[in-house]
Coordinates of C-alpha atoms in Angstrom, one line a residue:
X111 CA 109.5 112.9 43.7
X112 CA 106.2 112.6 44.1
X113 CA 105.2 111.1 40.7
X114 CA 108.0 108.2 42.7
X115 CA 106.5 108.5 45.7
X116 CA 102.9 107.4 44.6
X117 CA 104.2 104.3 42.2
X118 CA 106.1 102.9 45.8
X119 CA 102.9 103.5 47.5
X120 CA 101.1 101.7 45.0
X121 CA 103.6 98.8 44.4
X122 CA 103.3 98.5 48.4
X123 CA 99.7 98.1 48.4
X124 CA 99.6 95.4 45.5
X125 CA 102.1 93.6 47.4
X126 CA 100.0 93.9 50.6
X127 CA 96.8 92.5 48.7
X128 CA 98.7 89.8 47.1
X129 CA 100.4 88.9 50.8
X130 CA 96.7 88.9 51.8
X131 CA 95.4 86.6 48.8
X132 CA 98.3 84.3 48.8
X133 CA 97.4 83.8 53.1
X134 CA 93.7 83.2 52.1
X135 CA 94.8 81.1 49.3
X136 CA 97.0 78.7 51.5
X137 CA 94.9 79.1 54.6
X138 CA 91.3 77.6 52.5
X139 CA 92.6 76.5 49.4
X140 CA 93.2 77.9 45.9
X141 CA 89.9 77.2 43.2
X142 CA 91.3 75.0 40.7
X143 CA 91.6 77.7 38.0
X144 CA 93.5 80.3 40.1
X145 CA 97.1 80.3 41.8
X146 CA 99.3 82.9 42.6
X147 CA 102.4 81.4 41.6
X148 CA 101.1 80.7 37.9
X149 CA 101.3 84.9 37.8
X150 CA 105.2 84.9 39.0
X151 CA 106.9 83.0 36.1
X152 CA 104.9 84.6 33.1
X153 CA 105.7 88.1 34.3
X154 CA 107.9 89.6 32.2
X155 CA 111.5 90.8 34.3
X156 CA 112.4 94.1 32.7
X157 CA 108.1 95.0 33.1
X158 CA 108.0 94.0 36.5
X159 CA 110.9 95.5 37.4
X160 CA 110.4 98.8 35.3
X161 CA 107.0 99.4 36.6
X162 CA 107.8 99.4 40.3
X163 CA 111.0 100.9 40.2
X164 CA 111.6 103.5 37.5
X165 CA 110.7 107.0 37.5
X166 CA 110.6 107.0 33.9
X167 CA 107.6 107.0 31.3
X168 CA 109.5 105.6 28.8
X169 CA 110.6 102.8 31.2
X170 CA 106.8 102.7 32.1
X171 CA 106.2 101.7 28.4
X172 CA 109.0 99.6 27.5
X173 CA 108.7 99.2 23.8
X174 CA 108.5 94.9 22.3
X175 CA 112.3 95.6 20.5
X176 CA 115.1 97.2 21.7
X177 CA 118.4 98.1 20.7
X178 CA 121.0 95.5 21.7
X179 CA 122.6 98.1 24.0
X180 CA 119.4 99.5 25.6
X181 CA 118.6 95.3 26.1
X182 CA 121.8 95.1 28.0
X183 CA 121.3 98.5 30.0
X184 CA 117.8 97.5 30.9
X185 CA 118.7 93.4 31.5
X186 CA 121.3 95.0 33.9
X187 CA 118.9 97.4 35.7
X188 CA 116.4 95.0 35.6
X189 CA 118.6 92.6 37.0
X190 CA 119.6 94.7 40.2
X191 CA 115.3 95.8 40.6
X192 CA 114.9 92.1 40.2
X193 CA 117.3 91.5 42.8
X194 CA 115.5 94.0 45.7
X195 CA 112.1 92.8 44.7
X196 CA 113.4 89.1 45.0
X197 CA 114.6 90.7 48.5
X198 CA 111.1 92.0 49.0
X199 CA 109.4 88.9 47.8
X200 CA 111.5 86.3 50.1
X201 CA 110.5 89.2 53.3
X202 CA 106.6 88.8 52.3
X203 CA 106.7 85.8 52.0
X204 CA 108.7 85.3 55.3
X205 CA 105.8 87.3 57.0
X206 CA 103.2 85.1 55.3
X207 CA 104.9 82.1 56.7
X208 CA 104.6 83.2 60.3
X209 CA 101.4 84.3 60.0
X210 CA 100.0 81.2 58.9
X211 CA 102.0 79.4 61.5
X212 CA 100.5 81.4 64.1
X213 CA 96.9 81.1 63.3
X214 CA 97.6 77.5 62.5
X215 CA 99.4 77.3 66.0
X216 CA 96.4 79.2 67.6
X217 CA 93.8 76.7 65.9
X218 CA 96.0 73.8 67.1
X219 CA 95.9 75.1 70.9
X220 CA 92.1 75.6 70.3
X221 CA 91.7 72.1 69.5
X222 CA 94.0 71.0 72.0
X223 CA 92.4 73.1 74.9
X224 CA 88.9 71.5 73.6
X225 CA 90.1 68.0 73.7
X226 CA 91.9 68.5 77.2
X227 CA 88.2 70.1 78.7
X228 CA 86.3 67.0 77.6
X229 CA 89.7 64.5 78.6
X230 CA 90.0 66.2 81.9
X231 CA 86.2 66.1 82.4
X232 CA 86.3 62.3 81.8
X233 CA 89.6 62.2 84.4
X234 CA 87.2 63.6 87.4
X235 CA 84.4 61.3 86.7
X236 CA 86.5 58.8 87.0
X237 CA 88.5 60.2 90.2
X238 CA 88.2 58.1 93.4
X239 CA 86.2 59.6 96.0
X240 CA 88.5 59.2 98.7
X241 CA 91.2 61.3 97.0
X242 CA 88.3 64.4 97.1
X243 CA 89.8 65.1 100.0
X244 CA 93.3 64.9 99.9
X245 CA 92.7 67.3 96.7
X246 CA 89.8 70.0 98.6
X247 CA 92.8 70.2 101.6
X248 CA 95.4 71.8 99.4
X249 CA 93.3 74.7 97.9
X250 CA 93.5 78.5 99.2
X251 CA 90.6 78.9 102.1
X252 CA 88.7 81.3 99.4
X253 CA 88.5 78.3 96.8
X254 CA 87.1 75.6 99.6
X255 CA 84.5 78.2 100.6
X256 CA 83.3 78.5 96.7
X257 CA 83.8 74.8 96.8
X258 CA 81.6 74.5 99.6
X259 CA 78.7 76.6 98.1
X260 CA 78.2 74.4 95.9
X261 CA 75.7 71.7 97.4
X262 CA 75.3 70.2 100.5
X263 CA 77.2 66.9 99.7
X264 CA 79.9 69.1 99.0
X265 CA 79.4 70.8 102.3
X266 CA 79.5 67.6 103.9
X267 CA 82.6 67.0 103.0
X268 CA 84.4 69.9 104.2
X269 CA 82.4 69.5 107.6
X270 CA 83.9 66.0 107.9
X271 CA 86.4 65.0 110.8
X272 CA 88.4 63.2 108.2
X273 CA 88.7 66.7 105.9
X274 CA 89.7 68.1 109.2
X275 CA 92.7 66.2 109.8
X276 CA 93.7 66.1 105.9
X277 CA 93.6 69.9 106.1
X278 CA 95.5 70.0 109.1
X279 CA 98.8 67.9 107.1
X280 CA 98.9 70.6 104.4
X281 CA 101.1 73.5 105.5
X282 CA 100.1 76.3 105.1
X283 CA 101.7 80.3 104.4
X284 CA 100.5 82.9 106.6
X285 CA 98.0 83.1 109.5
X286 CA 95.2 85.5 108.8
X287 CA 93.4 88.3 110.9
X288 CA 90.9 89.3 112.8
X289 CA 90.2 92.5 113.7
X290 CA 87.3 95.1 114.7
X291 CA 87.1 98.8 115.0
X292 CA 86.3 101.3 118.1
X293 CA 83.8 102.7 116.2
X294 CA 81.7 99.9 115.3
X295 CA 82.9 96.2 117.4
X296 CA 80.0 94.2 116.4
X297 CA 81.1 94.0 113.2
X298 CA 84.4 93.1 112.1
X299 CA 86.9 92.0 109.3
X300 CA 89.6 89.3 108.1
X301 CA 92.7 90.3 106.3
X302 CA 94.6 87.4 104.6
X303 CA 98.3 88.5 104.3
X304 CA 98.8 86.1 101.1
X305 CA 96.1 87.3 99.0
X306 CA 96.4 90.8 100.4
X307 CA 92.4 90.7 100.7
X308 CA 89.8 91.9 103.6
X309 CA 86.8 89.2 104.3
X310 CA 83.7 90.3 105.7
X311 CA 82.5 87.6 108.6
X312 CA 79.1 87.1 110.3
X313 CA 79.5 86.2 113.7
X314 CA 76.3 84.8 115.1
X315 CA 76.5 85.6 118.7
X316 CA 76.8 89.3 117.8
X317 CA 74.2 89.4 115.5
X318 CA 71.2 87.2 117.4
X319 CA 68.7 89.5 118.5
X320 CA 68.9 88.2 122.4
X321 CA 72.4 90.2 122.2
X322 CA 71.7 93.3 120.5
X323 CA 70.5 94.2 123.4
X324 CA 73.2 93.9 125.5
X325 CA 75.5 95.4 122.5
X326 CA 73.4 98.5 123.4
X327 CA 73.8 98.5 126.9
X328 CA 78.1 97.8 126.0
X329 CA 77.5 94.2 127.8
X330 CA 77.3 92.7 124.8
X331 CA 80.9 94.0 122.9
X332 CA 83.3 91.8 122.6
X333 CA 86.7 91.4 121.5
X334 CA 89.3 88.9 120.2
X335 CA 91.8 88.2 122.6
X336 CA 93.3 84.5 122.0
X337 CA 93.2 82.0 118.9
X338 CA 94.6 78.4 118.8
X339 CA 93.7 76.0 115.8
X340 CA 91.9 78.1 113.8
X341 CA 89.4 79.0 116.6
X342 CA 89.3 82.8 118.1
X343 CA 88.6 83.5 121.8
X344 CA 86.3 86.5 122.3
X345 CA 85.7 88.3 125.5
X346 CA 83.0 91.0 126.3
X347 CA 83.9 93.9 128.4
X348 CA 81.9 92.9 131.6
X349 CA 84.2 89.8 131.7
X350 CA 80.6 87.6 132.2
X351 CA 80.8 85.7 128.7
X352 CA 83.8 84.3 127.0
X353 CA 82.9 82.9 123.5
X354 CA 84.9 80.0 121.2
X355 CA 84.4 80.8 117.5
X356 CA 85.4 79.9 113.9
X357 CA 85.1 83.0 112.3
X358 CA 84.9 81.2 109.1
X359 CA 82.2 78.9 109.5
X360 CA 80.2 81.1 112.1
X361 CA 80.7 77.6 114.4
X362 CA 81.0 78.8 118.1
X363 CA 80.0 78.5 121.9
X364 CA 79.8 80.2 124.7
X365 CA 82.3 79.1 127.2
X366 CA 80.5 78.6 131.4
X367 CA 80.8 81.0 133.7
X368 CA 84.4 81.3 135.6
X369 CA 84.5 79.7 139.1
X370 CA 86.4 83.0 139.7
X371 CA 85.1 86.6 138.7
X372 CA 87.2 88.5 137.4
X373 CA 86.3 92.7 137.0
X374 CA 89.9 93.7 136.3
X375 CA 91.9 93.6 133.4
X376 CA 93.1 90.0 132.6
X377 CA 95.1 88.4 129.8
X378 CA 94.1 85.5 128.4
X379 CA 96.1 83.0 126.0
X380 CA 94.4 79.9 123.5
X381 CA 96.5 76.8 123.1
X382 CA 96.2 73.6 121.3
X383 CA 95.8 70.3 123.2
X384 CA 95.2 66.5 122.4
X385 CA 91.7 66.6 123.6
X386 CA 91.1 70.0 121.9
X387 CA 92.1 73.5 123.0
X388 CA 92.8 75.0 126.1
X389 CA 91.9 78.5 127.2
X390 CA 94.0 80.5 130.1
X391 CA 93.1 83.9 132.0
X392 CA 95.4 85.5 134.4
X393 CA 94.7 88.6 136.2
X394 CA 97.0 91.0 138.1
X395 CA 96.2 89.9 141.5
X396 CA 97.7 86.3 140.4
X397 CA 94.8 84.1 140.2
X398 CA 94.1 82.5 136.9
X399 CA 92.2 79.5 135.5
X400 CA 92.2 77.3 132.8
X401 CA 89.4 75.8 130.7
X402 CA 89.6 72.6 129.2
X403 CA 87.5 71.9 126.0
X404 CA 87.7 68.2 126.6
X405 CA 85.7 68.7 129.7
X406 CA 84.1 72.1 129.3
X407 CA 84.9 73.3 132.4
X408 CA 87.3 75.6 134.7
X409 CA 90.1 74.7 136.8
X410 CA 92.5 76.5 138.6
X411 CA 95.8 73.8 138.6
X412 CA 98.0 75.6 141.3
X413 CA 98.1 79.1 142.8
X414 CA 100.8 81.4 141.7
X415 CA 103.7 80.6 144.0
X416 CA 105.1 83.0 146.9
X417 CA 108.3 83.7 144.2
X418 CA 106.6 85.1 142.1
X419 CA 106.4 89.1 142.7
X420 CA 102.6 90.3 143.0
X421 CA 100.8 92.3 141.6
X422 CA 102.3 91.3 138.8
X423 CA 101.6 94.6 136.4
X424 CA 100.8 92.7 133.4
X425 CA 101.4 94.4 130.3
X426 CA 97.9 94.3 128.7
X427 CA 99.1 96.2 125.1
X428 CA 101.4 93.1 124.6
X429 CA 99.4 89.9 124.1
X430 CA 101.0 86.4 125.8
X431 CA 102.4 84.2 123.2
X432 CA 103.1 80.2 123.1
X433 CA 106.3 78.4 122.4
X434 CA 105.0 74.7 122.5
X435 CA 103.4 74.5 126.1
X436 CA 105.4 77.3 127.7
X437 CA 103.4 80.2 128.2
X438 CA 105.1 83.9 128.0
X439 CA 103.4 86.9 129.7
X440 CA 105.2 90.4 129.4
X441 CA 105.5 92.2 132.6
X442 CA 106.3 95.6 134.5
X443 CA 107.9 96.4 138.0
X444 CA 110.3 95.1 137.5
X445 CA 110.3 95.0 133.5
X446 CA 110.5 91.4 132.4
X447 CA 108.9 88.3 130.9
X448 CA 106.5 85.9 132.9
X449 CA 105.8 82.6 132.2
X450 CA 104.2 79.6 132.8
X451 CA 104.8 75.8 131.6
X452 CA 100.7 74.2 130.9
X453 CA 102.6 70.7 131.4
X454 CA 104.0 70.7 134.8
X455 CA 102.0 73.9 136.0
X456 CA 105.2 75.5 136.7
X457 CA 105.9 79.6 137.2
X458 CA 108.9 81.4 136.5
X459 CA 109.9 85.1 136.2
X460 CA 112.5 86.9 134.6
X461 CA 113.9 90.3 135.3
X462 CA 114.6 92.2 131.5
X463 CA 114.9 95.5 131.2
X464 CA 113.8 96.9 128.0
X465 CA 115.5 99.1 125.5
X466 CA 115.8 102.8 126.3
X467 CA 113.4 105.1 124.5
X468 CA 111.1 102.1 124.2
X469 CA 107.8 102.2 124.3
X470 CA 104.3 100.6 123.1
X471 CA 106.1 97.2 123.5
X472 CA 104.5 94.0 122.7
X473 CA 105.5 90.3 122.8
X474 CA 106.0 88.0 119.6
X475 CA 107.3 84.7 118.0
X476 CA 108.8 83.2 115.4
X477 CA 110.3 79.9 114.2
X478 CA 111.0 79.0 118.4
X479 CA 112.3 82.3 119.5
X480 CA 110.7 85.2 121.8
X481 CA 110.9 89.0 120.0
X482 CA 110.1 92.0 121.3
X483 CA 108.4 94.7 118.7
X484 CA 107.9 98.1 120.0
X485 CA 108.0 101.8 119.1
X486 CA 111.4 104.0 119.1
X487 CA 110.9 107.4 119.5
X488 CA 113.7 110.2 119.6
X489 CA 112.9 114.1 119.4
X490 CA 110.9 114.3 116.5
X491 CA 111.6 110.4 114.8
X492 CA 109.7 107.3 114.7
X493 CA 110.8 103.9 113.9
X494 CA 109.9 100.7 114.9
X495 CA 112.4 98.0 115.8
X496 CA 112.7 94.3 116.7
X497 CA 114.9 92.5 119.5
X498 CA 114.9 89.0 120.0
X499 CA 115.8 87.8 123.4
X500 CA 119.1 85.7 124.1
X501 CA 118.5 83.3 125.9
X502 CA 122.1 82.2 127.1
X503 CA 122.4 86.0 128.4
X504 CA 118.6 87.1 129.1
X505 CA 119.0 90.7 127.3
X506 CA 117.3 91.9 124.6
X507 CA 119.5 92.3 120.8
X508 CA 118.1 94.6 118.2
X509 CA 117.8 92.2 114.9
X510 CA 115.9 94.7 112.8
X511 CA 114.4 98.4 112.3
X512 CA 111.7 99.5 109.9
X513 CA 113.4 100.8 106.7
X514 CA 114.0 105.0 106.8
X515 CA 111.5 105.4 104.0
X516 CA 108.3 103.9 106.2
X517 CA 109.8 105.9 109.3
X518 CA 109.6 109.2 107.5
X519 CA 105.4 108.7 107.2
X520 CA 105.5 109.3 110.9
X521 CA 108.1 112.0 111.3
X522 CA 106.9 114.9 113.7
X523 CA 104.1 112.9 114.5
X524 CA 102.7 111.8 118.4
X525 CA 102.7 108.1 117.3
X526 CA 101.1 105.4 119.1
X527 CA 101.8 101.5 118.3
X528 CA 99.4 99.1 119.1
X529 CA 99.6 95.0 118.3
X530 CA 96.7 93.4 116.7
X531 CA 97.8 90.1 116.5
X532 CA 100.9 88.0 115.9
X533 CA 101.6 84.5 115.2
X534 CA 103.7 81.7 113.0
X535 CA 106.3 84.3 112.6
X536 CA 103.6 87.5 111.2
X537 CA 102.9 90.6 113.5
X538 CA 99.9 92.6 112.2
X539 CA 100.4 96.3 113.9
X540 CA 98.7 99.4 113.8
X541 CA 100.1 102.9 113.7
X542 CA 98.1 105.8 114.6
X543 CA 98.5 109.2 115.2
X544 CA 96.2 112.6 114.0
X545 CA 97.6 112.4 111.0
X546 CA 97.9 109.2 110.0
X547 CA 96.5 105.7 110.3
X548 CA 98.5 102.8 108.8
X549 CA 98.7 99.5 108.8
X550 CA 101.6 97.0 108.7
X551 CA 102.6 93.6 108.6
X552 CA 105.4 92.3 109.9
X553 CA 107.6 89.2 108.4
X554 CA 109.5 88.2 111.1
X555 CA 111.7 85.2 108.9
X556 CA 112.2 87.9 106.1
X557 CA 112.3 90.5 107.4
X558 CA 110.2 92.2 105.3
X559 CA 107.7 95.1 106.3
X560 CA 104.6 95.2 103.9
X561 CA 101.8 97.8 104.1
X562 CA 98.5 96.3 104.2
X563 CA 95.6 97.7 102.1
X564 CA 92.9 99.5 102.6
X565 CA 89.8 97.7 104.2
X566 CA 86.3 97.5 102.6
X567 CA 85.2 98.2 105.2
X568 CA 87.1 101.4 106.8
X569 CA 88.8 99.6 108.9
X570 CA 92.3 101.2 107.2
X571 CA 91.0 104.2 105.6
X572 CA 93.3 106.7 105.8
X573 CA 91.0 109.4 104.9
X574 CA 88.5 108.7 107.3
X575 CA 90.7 108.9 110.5
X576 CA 87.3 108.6 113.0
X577 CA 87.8 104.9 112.2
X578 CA 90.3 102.8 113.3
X579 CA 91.0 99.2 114.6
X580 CA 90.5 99.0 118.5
X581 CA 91.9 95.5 118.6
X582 CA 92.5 92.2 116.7
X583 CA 93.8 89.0 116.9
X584 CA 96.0 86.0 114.8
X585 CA 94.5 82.9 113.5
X586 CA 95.1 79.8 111.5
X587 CA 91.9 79.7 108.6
X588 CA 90.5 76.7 109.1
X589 CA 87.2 75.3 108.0
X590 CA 86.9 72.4 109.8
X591 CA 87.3 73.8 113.1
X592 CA 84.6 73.5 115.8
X593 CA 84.3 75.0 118.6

């Protein structure tokens, strides 16, 4: 067995260096005085057949004459060996074929992917400038950045009123985020829900020396509270100084001074306008103004009619969302929704009681309808559901409930929800308790609940639970936005 054993070995590895020779052969040419298939005819059967396949010595050493009946009995074995190694032959030489066609297909689709380089390098030289554009306005906000790295004619483009409104045509997936931490609010961070990716942004108002000061003193902090076409409202906690900024390009201004101070809490809301953007505070008490980008100024329209219950007990952990130019505030005593139309400067209030066991509630919107997210808690159980409000009866219907396996995380724990941002349909919430600090994203149109991962910069951690997001806001990335 193993005298057999070795001669197979052997017979495989000649077969293997011929497989090889034959490729090399074929692949570069054969010399004029050398070809494999000249050694396949002059082979003698009952040899080649012998040698590979008999355990004999005798058969080893066939001798030049034989015996008419040891010719037949060896023509008859040597038929069936030359049979299997026919077998073997047409398998090697199936395996030969491949290969060659694959290194002949992979040196074809080297050539190819040469010739389209230096074909599609000769297409952009010869691409019109004014689709540059029309192209730049349907890549990912990461690519356009790199893009605009690149020189300052480049740049130029991308700072252009006509890139602007090309960008603005394009629709886009997801709204991004911007959030900062309790720990550290003059710095913050952007998530981008479709690349699943934390940005790092330099605002210049909070890092100008004039205002590192004030961050010191805690004049200076500020917050996002409000966003509208791809511009985020910040506020500082003395309520002095309300700031317009692109988190993107670092593009902002400071807003004037309110004709009204306000020391309390207030709510304030960003819309979209055909002059620009508007900006809206409105404080318990009932006053409010309105600042106009078109004129850079306050106004206050009309004063919050007699109807309309005061104080009004805003709910300032739920963050007022817009439905075209209506307005929605949430509100407490009695529990219900306030809200205001910008066109015709016209209040209204609704009396909604909310869910039992219902807390941490906070406004949201998708695709033209109002939603309600908040935090159900029941002895020891978690969850967080949905409602959307009907509006033909003015109650609140559960449509969804975050799925059992998400809710167990929080089980046994003193949970608190908070809202950092919703918009186009995407609510960006934070859970947070002693023993966990998670993140989530809400899909209102799928609904679909997708974790968010962990910040760069410890915004998300979940082993450093000293750190965690104090507030945050919803935004549209856009590069061409100026404040």
């Amino acid at each position: 067995m193993a005298e057999e054993e070795v001669e197979e070995a052997a017979a495989a590895a000649l077969r293997r260096l011929v497989g090889q020779i034959q490729e090399l052969c074929d692949l570069y040419g054969s010399p004029p005085f050398f070809s494999l298939h000249q050694f396949q005819p002059t082979l003698d059967p009952r040899w080649y057949s012998s040698d590979f396949k008999s355990n004999s010595s005798t058969k080893n050493h066939l001798p030049l004459q034989m015996d008419s009946e040891s010719e037949s009995r060896a023509n008859s074995k040597s038929s069936i060996f030359m049979l299997e190694g026919g077998e073997e032959e047409d398998i090697s030489n199936t395996t030969i074929c491949k290969r060659l066609r694959r290194n002949k297909e992979s040196e074809s689709n080297f050539q190819m992917a040469i010739q389209s380089e230096l074909m599609e390098a000769e297409i952009w030289k010869k691409l019109p400038e004014d689709l540059f554009e029309p192209v730049l306005a349907r890549l990912s906000v990461p690519a356009i950045f790199r893009f605009h790295s690149v020189c300052g004619q480049w740049r130029g483009i991308l700072t252009s009123k006509t890139f602007h409104e090309q960008f603005l045509r394009v629709p886009k997936s997801y709204p991004w985020f911007y959030t900062v931490t309790h720990e550290d609010p003059t710095h913050g961070a952007m998530y981008d829900p479709s690349a699943q990716k934390w940005h790092r942004p330099t605002i210049p108002f909070l890092t100008e020396n004039g205002n590192q000061n004030k961050i010191r003193s805690g004049s200076g902090i500020v917050f996002p509270v409000a966003s509208a076409g791809g511009l985020v409202c910040f506020l500082d906690l003395s309520h002095t100084h309300i700031y317009a900024c692109n988190p993107l390009t670092s593009s902002y201004r400071e807003l004037p001074p309110t004709n009204v101070p306000f020391w309390s809490r207030v709510s304030v809301v960003m819309v979209n306008s055909s002059t620009g953007y508007k900006i809206m505070w409105l404080g318990c008490s009932g006053k409010y103004e309105i600042y106009d980008s078109s004129m850079n100024k306050w106004s206050r329209p009309v004063p919050v009619p007699p109807s309309i219950t005061v104080p009004l007990s805003l709910n300032f952990r739920s963050k007022a969302v817009s439905i075209g130019t209506t307005l929605y505030f949430m509100r407490g005593q009695p529990d219900g929704i306030l809200t205001y139309e910008m066109s015709t400067g016209t209040w209204k209030q609704y009396a909604i009681p909310l869910p039992m066991s219902f807390t941490d509630c906070t406004l949201a919107e998708s695709q033209g309808r109002v939603l309600l997210v908040g935090l159900l808690t029941k002895n020891c159980a978690n969850c967080v559901g949905v409602w959307e409000l009907q509006r033909m009866t003015l109650l609140w219907k559960e449509v969804d409930r975050m799925p059992s396996e998400l809710c167990l995380e929080f089980y046994g724990n003193s949970l608190r929800m908070s809202c950092m941002g919703n918009h186009g349909g995407l609510v960006f919430l934070s859970l947070r308790s002693r023993q966990v600090n998670r993140l989530l994203c809400y899909v209102a149109a799928m609904r679909e609940w997708r974790k968010v991962p962990e910040c760069v910069t410890g915004l998300s951690s979940q082993t450093d639970k000293g750190s965690w997001i104090s507030c945050g806001t919803a935004f549209d990335p856009c590069p061409g936005a100026m404040a």
